[in-house]
Short mmCIF file of C-alpha atoms in Angstrom, two decimals:
data_model
loop_
_atom_site.label_atom_id
_atom_site.label_comp_id
_atom_site.label_asym_id
_atom_site.label_seq_id
_atom_site.Cartn_x
_atom_site.Cartn_y
_atom_site.Cartn_z
CA MET A 1 -15.94 -12.99 6.30
CA ALA A 2 -17.18 -16.32 6.77
CA SER A 3 -17.05 -17.57 3.46
CA GLN A 4 -13.09 -16.91 3.44
CA ARG A 5 -10.52 -20.05 3.95
CA ARG A 6 -8.61 -19.43 7.65
CA ALA A 7 -5.02 -19.01 7.46
CA ALA A 8 -3.74 -21.74 9.74
CA PRO A 9 -2.20 -19.11 12.54
CA PRO A 10 2.01 -18.74 13.26
CA ARG A 11 3.08 -20.33 16.19
CA GLY A 12 0.28 -22.36 17.16
CA ARG A 13 -1.62 -18.91 17.05
CA ARG A 14 -4.52 -18.14 15.16
CA PRO A 15 -4.18 -13.84 13.80
CA ARG A 16 -7.27 -12.50 15.31
CA GLY A 17 -9.58 -9.81 13.69
CA SER A 18 -11.49 -8.86 10.86
CA PRO A 19 -10.56 -11.14 7.20
CA ARG A 20 -11.92 -8.07 5.16
CA HIS A 21 -9.28 -4.97 3.71
CA MET A 22 -9.41 -1.67 5.62
CA GLY A 23 -7.11 -0.11 3.43
CA ARG A 24 -6.89 3.49 1.48
CA GLY A 25 -7.14 1.67 -1.80
CA SER A 26 -10.56 0.03 -2.26
CA GLY A 27 -10.84 -2.43 1.26
CA GLY A 28 -12.38 -5.91 0.81
CA ALA A 29 -11.27 -9.24 1.18
CA GLU A 30 -8.13 -9.38 -2.34
CA LEU A 31 -5.52 -12.60 -2.79
CA GLY A 32 -3.75 -14.11 0.50
CA MET A 33 -2.60 -16.93 -0.97
CA ALA A 34 1.52 -15.32 -0.49
CA VAL A 35 5.05 -15.42 -2.43
CA PRO A 36 8.07 -16.33 -0.17
CA PRO A 37 11.48 -15.16 -1.32
CA GLY A 38 11.86 -16.81 -4.84
CA ARG A 39 9.19 -17.09 -7.57
CA CYS A 40 5.53 -17.57 -6.28
CA PRO A 41 4.40 -21.54 -7.14
CA ASP A 42 0.77 -20.76 -8.58
CA CYS A 43 2.32 -17.35 -10.40
CA PRO A 44 4.58 -17.10 -13.26
CA GLY A 45 7.63 -14.75 -14.35
CA PRO A 46 11.05 -13.18 -14.43
CA GLU A 47 12.67 -13.76 -10.46
CA PRO A 48 11.96 -11.34 -8.63
CA GLY A 49 15.49 -8.55 -9.11
CA GLY A 50 15.62 -9.13 -12.80
CA GLY A 51 14.75 -6.76 -15.37
CA GLY A 52 10.93 -8.29 -16.05
CA GLY A 53 9.32 -9.30 -18.37
CA GLU A 54 7.03 -8.68 -20.60
CA SER A 55 3.35 -9.12 -19.29
CA PRO A 56 -0.12 -9.55 -21.22
CA ALA A 57 -2.32 -6.81 -22.86
CA VAL A 58 -5.35 -6.64 -20.56
CA PRO A 59 -8.58 -5.56 -22.20
CA HIS A 60 -9.76 -2.24 -21.71
CA LEU A 61 -13.57 -2.51 -21.85
CA GLY A 62 -16.11 0.33 -22.58
CA ILE A 63 -18.71 0.25 -19.62
CA ALA A 64 -18.63 2.43 -17.20
CA VAL A 65 -20.01 1.31 -13.45
CA ASP A 66 -22.36 3.62 -11.79
CA GLU A 67 -19.96 4.97 -8.48
CA GLY A 68 -23.20 5.01 -6.29
CA ASP A 69 -24.65 1.30 -8.01
CA VAL A 70 -21.68 -0.86 -9.18
CA LEU A 71 -23.68 -3.85 -8.56
CA PRO A 72 -25.54 -3.14 -12.31
CA GLY A 73 -22.71 -1.77 -13.93
CA ALA A 74 -20.38 -4.70 -12.30
CA LEU A 75 -22.25 -7.57 -13.49
CA ARG A 76 -22.95 -6.36 -15.97
CA LEU A 77 -18.55 -6.97 -16.75
CA MET A 78 -19.38 -10.36 -15.90
CA ARG A 79 -21.63 -11.11 -18.65
CA GLU A 80 -18.50 -9.14 -20.89
CA LEU A 81 -15.72 -11.45 -18.59
CA ARG A 82 -17.03 -14.66 -17.80
CA PRO A 83 -19.60 -15.09 -20.55
CA GLY A 84 -20.78 -19.02 -19.11
CA TRP A 85 -21.84 -17.29 -16.28
CA GLU A 86 -25.34 -17.97 -16.05
CA PRO A 87 -26.46 -14.61 -14.15
CA ALA A 88 -29.51 -16.16 -12.01
CA ARG A 89 -25.82 -17.83 -10.68
CA VAL A 90 -24.25 -15.02 -10.07
CA LYS A 91 -23.69 -13.62 -6.47
CA THR A 92 -22.32 -10.31 -5.41
CA LYS A 93 -20.14 -9.52 -2.17
CA LEU A 94 -19.90 -6.00 -1.52
CA PHE A 95 -16.93 -4.20 1.09
CA THR A 96 -17.80 -1.07 3.02
CA ASP A 97 -14.26 -0.64 3.95
CA GLY A 98 -11.77 0.69 1.58
CA ILE A 99 -11.85 4.83 2.46
CA THR A 100 -10.66 5.47 -2.00
CA ASN A 101 -12.23 3.31 -3.90
CA LYS A 102 -15.40 0.91 -4.36
CA LEU A 103 -14.87 -2.72 -4.50
CA VAL A 104 -17.56 -5.58 -5.32
CA ALA A 105 -17.13 -9.55 -5.49
CA CYS A 106 -18.89 -11.10 -8.14
CA TYR A 107 -19.08 -14.92 -7.41
CA THR A 108 -20.88 -18.48 -8.58
CA ASP A 109 -19.01 -20.38 -5.98
CA GLU A 110 -19.76 -20.43 -2.49
CA GLY A 111 -16.45 -20.38 -1.29
CA MET A 112 -16.21 -17.47 -4.07
CA ALA A 113 -12.70 -19.48 -4.88
CA ASP A 114 -14.01 -18.48 -8.61
CA ALA A 115 -13.99 -14.54 -7.78
CA VAL A 116 -13.57 -11.35 -9.99
CA LEU A 117 -12.83 -7.92 -8.41
CA VAL A 118 -14.85 -5.20 -9.10
CA ARG A 119 -12.78 -2.01 -8.25
CA VAL A 120 -14.53 1.26 -9.25
CA TYR A 121 -12.30 4.41 -8.91
CA GLY A 122 -13.79 6.45 -6.17
CA ARG A 123 -14.65 10.68 -6.81
CA LYS A 124 -11.86 12.93 -8.11
CA THR A 125 -9.28 10.45 -7.58
CA GLU A 126 -7.32 10.32 -10.49
CA LEU A 127 -6.70 14.09 -8.87
CA PHE A 128 -4.01 12.42 -6.45
CA VAL A 129 -3.48 8.61 -8.58
CA ASP A 130 -2.25 7.64 -12.05
CA ARG A 131 -3.94 5.10 -13.79
CA GLU A 132 -2.14 4.82 -16.72
CA THR A 133 0.70 4.19 -13.73
CA GLU A 134 -1.10 2.34 -11.62
CA LEU A 135 -2.44 -0.20 -14.08
CA ARG A 136 1.55 -0.29 -15.81
CA ASN A 137 3.22 -0.54 -11.65
CA PHE A 138 0.16 -3.87 -11.37
CA GLN A 139 1.16 -6.03 -13.95
CA VAL A 140 5.61 -5.49 -13.77
CA LEU A 141 3.85 -6.74 -9.94
CA ARG A 142 2.33 -9.23 -11.40
CA ALA A 143 4.95 -10.64 -14.34
CA HIS A 144 7.22 -10.85 -10.57
CA GLY A 145 4.84 -12.47 -8.99
CA CYS A 146 3.69 -10.84 -6.53
CA ALA A 147 0.27 -9.03 -7.74
CA PRO A 148 -3.25 -11.47 -9.25
CA ASP A 149 -3.94 -11.92 -12.52
CA LEU A 150 -5.42 -8.37 -14.52
CA TYR A 151 -8.84 -9.47 -16.14
CA CYS A 152 -9.70 -6.40 -17.24
CA ALA A 153 -9.35 -2.20 -16.85
CA PHE A 154 -12.53 -0.25 -18.01
CA GLN A 155 -13.52 3.55 -18.36
CA ASN A 156 -13.27 3.54 -14.33
CA GLY A 157 -12.06 0.84 -13.11
CA LEU A 158 -10.48 -2.45 -13.10
CA CYS A 159 -11.35 -6.18 -12.34
CA TYR A 160 -9.32 -8.67 -10.82
CA GLN A 161 -8.11 -12.54 -9.01
CA PHE A 162 -9.30 -12.79 -5.49
CA LEU A 163 -7.88 -15.03 -4.06
CA PRO A 164 -8.37 -14.56 -0.18
CA GLY A 165 -6.25 -14.37 2.28
CA ILE A 166 -6.62 -12.67 6.41
CA ALA A 167 -5.60 -9.33 5.73
CA LEU A 168 -3.60 -7.52 8.85
CA GLY A 169 -4.74 -5.71 11.43
CA PRO A 170 -2.52 -3.84 14.43
CA HIS A 171 -1.63 -6.91 16.20
CA HIS A 172 -0.89 -9.13 13.85
CA VAL A 173 2.28 -7.28 12.19
CA ARG A 174 4.12 -6.39 15.46
CA ASP A 175 4.31 -10.70 16.00
CA PRO A 176 8.00 -11.22 15.13
CA HIS A 177 6.90 -14.04 13.01
CA ILE A 178 4.47 -12.82 11.23
CA PHE A 179 6.67 -9.17 10.42
CA ARG A 180 9.56 -11.51 9.63
CA LEU A 181 7.25 -12.38 6.50
CA VAL A 182 5.85 -8.98 5.93
CA ALA A 183 10.71 -7.71 5.81
CA GLN A 184 11.06 -10.06 3.73
CA GLU A 185 8.21 -9.15 -0.09
CA MET A 186 8.87 -5.80 0.64
CA ALA A 187 12.15 -7.04 -0.03
CA ARG A 188 10.91 -8.70 -3.43
CA VAL A 189 8.67 -5.60 -4.03
CA HIS A 190 12.20 -3.55 -3.67
CA ALA A 191 14.44 -5.28 -5.77
CA ILE A 192 12.56 -5.72 -8.62
CA HIS A 193 15.43 -3.73 -11.25
CA ALA A 194 14.18 -1.18 -13.63
CA ASN A 195 14.97 -2.15 -16.63
CA GLY A 196 18.44 -0.90 -16.94
CA SER A 197 17.12 3.10 -15.95
CA LEU A 198 18.91 5.61 -12.60
CA PRO A 199 14.36 6.22 -11.37
CA LYS A 200 13.65 9.23 -9.63
CA PRO A 201 11.68 8.56 -6.27
CA ILE A 202 7.86 10.01 -6.65
CA LEU A 203 8.05 12.05 -3.27
CA TRP A 204 9.12 14.67 -4.19
CA GLN A 205 5.86 14.88 -7.11
CA LYS A 206 3.28 13.75 -5.19
CA LEU A 207 3.92 16.11 -2.30
CA HIS A 208 4.18 18.74 -4.15
CA LYS A 209 1.10 17.71 -6.55
CA TYR A 210 -0.48 17.41 -3.00
CA LEU A 211 0.52 20.50 -1.60
CA THR A 212 -0.88 22.22 -4.67
CA LEU A 213 -4.16 20.60 -4.63
CA VAL A 214 -4.95 22.05 -0.89
CA LYS A 215 -3.68 25.65 -2.50
CA THR A 216 -5.94 25.25 -5.20
CA ASP A 217 -8.59 24.08 -4.06
CA LEU A 218 -9.11 24.42 -0.61
CA SER A 219 -7.18 27.54 0.59
CA PRO A 220 -10.48 28.66 1.99
CA LYS A 221 -10.86 25.73 4.50
CA VAL A 222 -7.54 25.87 5.27
CA SER A 223 -6.90 29.47 6.25
CA ASN A 224 -9.57 28.46 7.92
CA PRO A 225 -8.97 29.96 11.15
CA SER A 226 -11.32 27.62 13.52
CA LEU A 227 -9.10 24.98 11.46
CA GLN A 228 -5.49 26.55 12.31
CA GLN A 229 -5.01 24.70 15.66
CA ASP A 230 -4.56 21.85 14.21
CA VAL A 231 -3.84 22.33 10.27
CA PRO A 232 -0.99 24.08 8.75
CA SER A 233 -1.47 27.62 7.18
CA LEU A 234 -0.17 26.90 3.67
CA GLU A 235 3.22 28.96 3.77
CA MET A 236 3.78 26.99 6.74
CA LEU A 237 3.41 23.39 4.91
CA GLU A 238 4.90 25.30 0.98
CA HIS A 239 8.00 25.88 4.46
CA GLU A 240 7.83 22.12 5.26
CA LEU A 241 8.64 20.61 2.43
CA ALA A 242 10.68 22.00 0.98
CA TRP A 243 12.44 21.56 5.11
CA MET A 244 11.72 18.10 4.02
CA LYS A 245 13.39 17.63 0.56
CA GLU A 246 16.75 19.78 1.50
CA THR A 247 17.02 17.27 4.82
CA LEU A 248 15.69 13.46 3.68
CA SER A 249 16.54 14.04 0.08
CA GLN A 250 20.72 13.89 1.21
CA LEU A 251 20.16 10.66 3.41
CA GLY A 252 20.97 9.23 0.28
CA SER A 253 18.07 6.21 0.66
CA PRO A 254 18.42 3.73 -2.08
CA ILE A 255 15.86 4.35 -4.97
CA VAL A 256 13.88 1.33 -4.89
CA LEU A 257 9.97 0.40 -6.62
CA CYS A 258 8.21 0.46 -3.36
CA HIS A 259 4.50 -0.03 -2.24
CA ASN A 260 4.01 3.35 -0.51
CA ASP A 261 0.44 2.17 1.08
CA LEU A 262 1.53 -0.30 3.17
CA LEU A 263 -1.03 -0.44 6.17
CA CYS A 264 -2.11 -3.69 8.11
CA LYS A 265 -4.65 -3.95 5.66
CA ASN A 266 -2.95 -4.17 2.57
CA ILE A 267 -0.95 -7.45 4.05
CA ILE A 268 -2.26 -11.03 3.30
CA TYR A 269 -1.23 -13.71 5.12
CA ASP A 270 -2.03 -16.69 4.28
CA GLY A 271 -1.01 -19.71 7.25
CA THR A 272 -1.02 -22.34 5.58
CA ARG A 273 0.89 -21.17 3.22
CA GLU A 274 3.79 -18.69 5.72
CA HIS A 275 3.06 -16.49 3.15
CA VAL A 276 1.79 -12.16 2.59
CA ARG A 277 1.18 -10.88 0.05
CA PHE A 278 0.57 -6.83 -0.38
CA ILE A 279 -2.26 -5.32 -1.96
CA ASP A 280 -3.61 -2.11 -3.91
CA TYR A 281 -1.13 -0.39 -5.79
CA GLU A 282 -2.68 2.56 -6.81
CA TYR A 283 0.82 4.99 -4.81
CA THR A 284 2.97 1.78 -6.09
CA GLY A 285 6.14 3.38 -8.23
CA TYR A 286 9.68 4.24 -7.46
CA ASN A 287 11.11 5.78 -4.57
CA TYR A 288 13.08 5.88 -1.26
CA GLN A 289 13.19 2.39 0.97
CA ALA A 290 13.56 4.26 3.41
CA PHE A 291 10.09 6.09 3.10
CA ASP A 292 7.62 2.32 2.03
CA ILE A 293 9.14 1.33 5.49
CA GLY A 294 8.52 4.44 7.32
CA ASN A 295 5.38 4.66 5.97
CA HIS A 296 5.18 0.58 6.90
CA PHE A 297 6.17 1.19 10.73
CA ASN A 298 3.53 4.07 10.86
CA GLU A 299 1.03 1.92 10.17
CA PHE A 300 0.65 -0.31 13.12
CA ALA A 301 -0.67 2.48 14.46
CA GLY A 302 -3.99 1.39 12.65
CA VAL A 303 -6.70 3.94 10.30
CA LYS A 304 -10.18 4.35 11.30
CA GLU A 305 -8.18 4.11 15.25
CA VAL A 306 -5.27 5.93 15.26
CA ASP A 307 -3.69 4.84 18.08
CA TYR A 308 0.61 5.86 17.07
CA ARG A 309 0.97 4.07 20.87
CA LEU A 310 1.72 0.59 18.72
CA TYR A 311 4.57 2.28 16.36
CA PRO A 312 6.75 0.24 16.97
CA SER A 313 10.31 0.42 19.26
CA LYS A 314 13.29 0.49 18.52
CA GLU A 315 13.91 -3.28 18.96
CA THR A 316 11.60 -3.91 17.29
CA GLN A 317 12.51 -2.10 14.67
CA LEU A 318 16.44 -3.32 14.22
CA GLN A 319 14.15 -7.19 14.15
CA TRP A 320 12.42 -5.94 11.65
CA LEU A 321 15.32 -4.45 9.82
CA ARG A 322 17.81 -7.08 9.92
CA SER A 323 14.86 -9.65 8.43
CA TYR A 324 13.95 -6.94 5.52
CA LEU A 325 18.21 -6.30 4.83
CA GLN A 326 19.09 -10.54 4.80
CA ALA A 327 16.49 -10.46 2.55
CA TYR A 328 17.40 -7.42 0.70
CA LYS A 329 20.93 -8.74 0.30
CA GLN A 330 20.43 -11.65 -1.47
CA LEU A 331 17.87 -10.73 -3.79
CA THR A 332 20.55 -8.08 -5.31
CA GLN A 333 23.18 -9.41 -4.22
CA GLY A 334 25.50 -11.99 -6.25
CA ASP A 335 27.11 -13.60 -2.99
CA GLY A 336 23.39 -14.24 -1.89
CA GLY A 337 24.13 -11.59 0.71
CA GLY A 338 26.68 -13.91 2.10
CA ALA A 339 28.78 -10.66 4.13
CA GLY A 340 25.60 -10.55 6.25
CA VAL A 341 23.66 -7.25 7.80
CA SER A 342 26.34 -4.89 9.48
CA GLU A 343 25.47 -2.14 13.13
CA GLU A 344 25.91 -0.12 11.76
CA GLU A 345 23.97 -0.33 8.57
CA LEU A 346 21.22 -1.76 10.29
CA GLU A 347 21.58 1.62 12.85
CA ALA A 348 22.04 4.16 9.88
CA LEU A 349 18.45 2.47 8.05
CA TYR A 350 16.75 2.86 11.17
CA VAL A 351 18.06 6.02 11.67
CA GLN A 352 16.72 6.66 7.23
CA VAL A 353 13.50 4.95 8.72
CA ASN A 354 12.24 7.37 11.13
CA LYS A 355 13.33 10.25 9.11
CA PHE A 356 11.29 9.57 5.85
CA SER A 357 8.58 8.76 8.67
CA LEU A 358 7.51 11.98 8.90
CA ALA A 359 7.14 12.74 4.74
CA SER A 360 4.70 9.83 5.48
CA HIS A 361 3.27 11.84 7.79
CA PHE A 362 2.85 14.89 5.91
CA LEU A 363 2.00 13.58 3.23
CA TRP A 364 -1.27 11.11 4.39
CA ALA A 365 -1.52 14.48 6.41
CA CYS A 366 -2.17 16.44 2.75
CA TRP A 367 -4.05 13.25 0.90
CA GLY A 368 -7.14 12.98 3.28
CA LEU A 369 -8.03 16.92 3.02
CA ILE A 370 -8.51 16.27 0.26
CA GLN A 371 -10.59 13.45 -0.26
CA ASP A 372 -12.28 15.74 3.03
CA LYS A 373 -13.67 17.78 -0.58
CA TYR A 374 -13.95 15.24 -2.33
CA SER A 375 -14.72 11.57 -1.09
CA THR A 376 -18.14 9.66 -1.55
CA ILE A 377 -17.49 7.61 0.65
CA ASP A 378 -18.25 7.36 4.65
CA PHE A 379 -15.15 8.20 6.64
CA ASN A 380 -13.92 11.43 9.51
CA PHE A 381 -10.91 12.49 6.22
CA LEU A 382 -10.06 15.44 7.74
CA ARG A 383 -10.35 14.14 11.27
CA TYR A 384 -7.08 11.76 9.80
CA ALA A 385 -5.69 14.93 8.84
CA LYS A 386 -5.57 16.07 11.85
CA LEU A 387 -4.41 13.26 13.17
CA ARG A 388 -1.37 13.06 10.44
CA PHE A 389 -0.64 16.74 11.12
CA LYS A 390 0.22 16.37 14.70
CA GLN A 391 2.19 13.44 15.07
CA TYR A 392 4.31 15.23 12.08
CA PHE A 393 5.57 18.19 14.14
CA LYS A 394 5.07 16.20 17.23
CA MET A 395 8.41 13.33 15.50
CA LYS A 396 9.68 16.15 14.27
CA PRO A 397 12.00 16.99 16.84
CA VAL A 398 12.51 13.72 17.96
CA VAL A 399 13.02 11.85 14.41
CA THR A 400 15.80 15.14 13.79
CA ALA A 401 17.94 14.37 16.47
CA LEU A 402 18.93 10.88 14.75
CA GLN A 403 21.78 11.74 13.55
CA ILE A 404 23.67 8.30 11.35
CA SER A 405 27.32 7.17 12.57
CA LYS A 406 30.66 8.17 10.52
#
């Protein structure tokens, strides 16, 4: 997108690729001014790792935007949110890369410095996304300087702040300079406390919900003999879910606030400030630490053109995990993480992450089956589901063999 500010590259290199976001969420360029460990200089709120503060109430507007024709509704929202804008001067940019929602930017400044993003929920996405929870998580992340300003909710979407930056691609997240920033930012999110409560992981609830949707809404399709070679039977899906729950829940991975959908395009890099920021919080919630990391490693392969040869090597993973653990300890331990990172805890996290990567494949495969039935977005969801199931069964014996040293 020509109007975006190009960030200075790390170590003299400029990240290549489109600055537009192609996530499972809304897609489009959303924000780029990421924050380092500690407070975001531009984002008021309590420190990461603290209990969080009260977020201001989000206005709710009784406006519904037509998913099939979003521009008229977006302009109507601007009349409410930006009454000082002259309607004739308002420009719009429709982003087409997202595979869950529709997204449009409204602005009057050519540089889009004043842009407001209007995200319209995709058809039937309420089946697998709890919008009230998403709104709360958005506010929590904002209170900790990890999300943009949220301007309003409307009947079928949200309006929020636009901060331009470079959306990463698979080649970016392999760069040691950038992946250390990503690891540190994930540690910041994971360090947000649950206000004294003991949250349960959302993973099993999500998987059971998705599998129920597959069984009730898609049973004839999944039972079709022509799909049996690529899509497991319902009985096998139930068996695999039970196996995962029994196996993975015993690994001792901490429950932390997770993004749960950290594909490459959901990471924005600002080379001027040397920060990254995460976007799209539809799936955010308390979950296993190792799931969030394993899910991100799976996303090294990309979304539109999936290539699992890009899955990070053990050497790359250990470098990433060391940066993560160092940052996480500094944020959560009273001694500032001065104890360092031992080889034993590094290896244990490596094993946990790779085992939980199976749950990531399974979840997004089921998600793809559901989206294939309901979504109006131009994306081959069934092909994507088949790829994720294939990789799940390919990697299952490999990661099952991994053991944590006693």
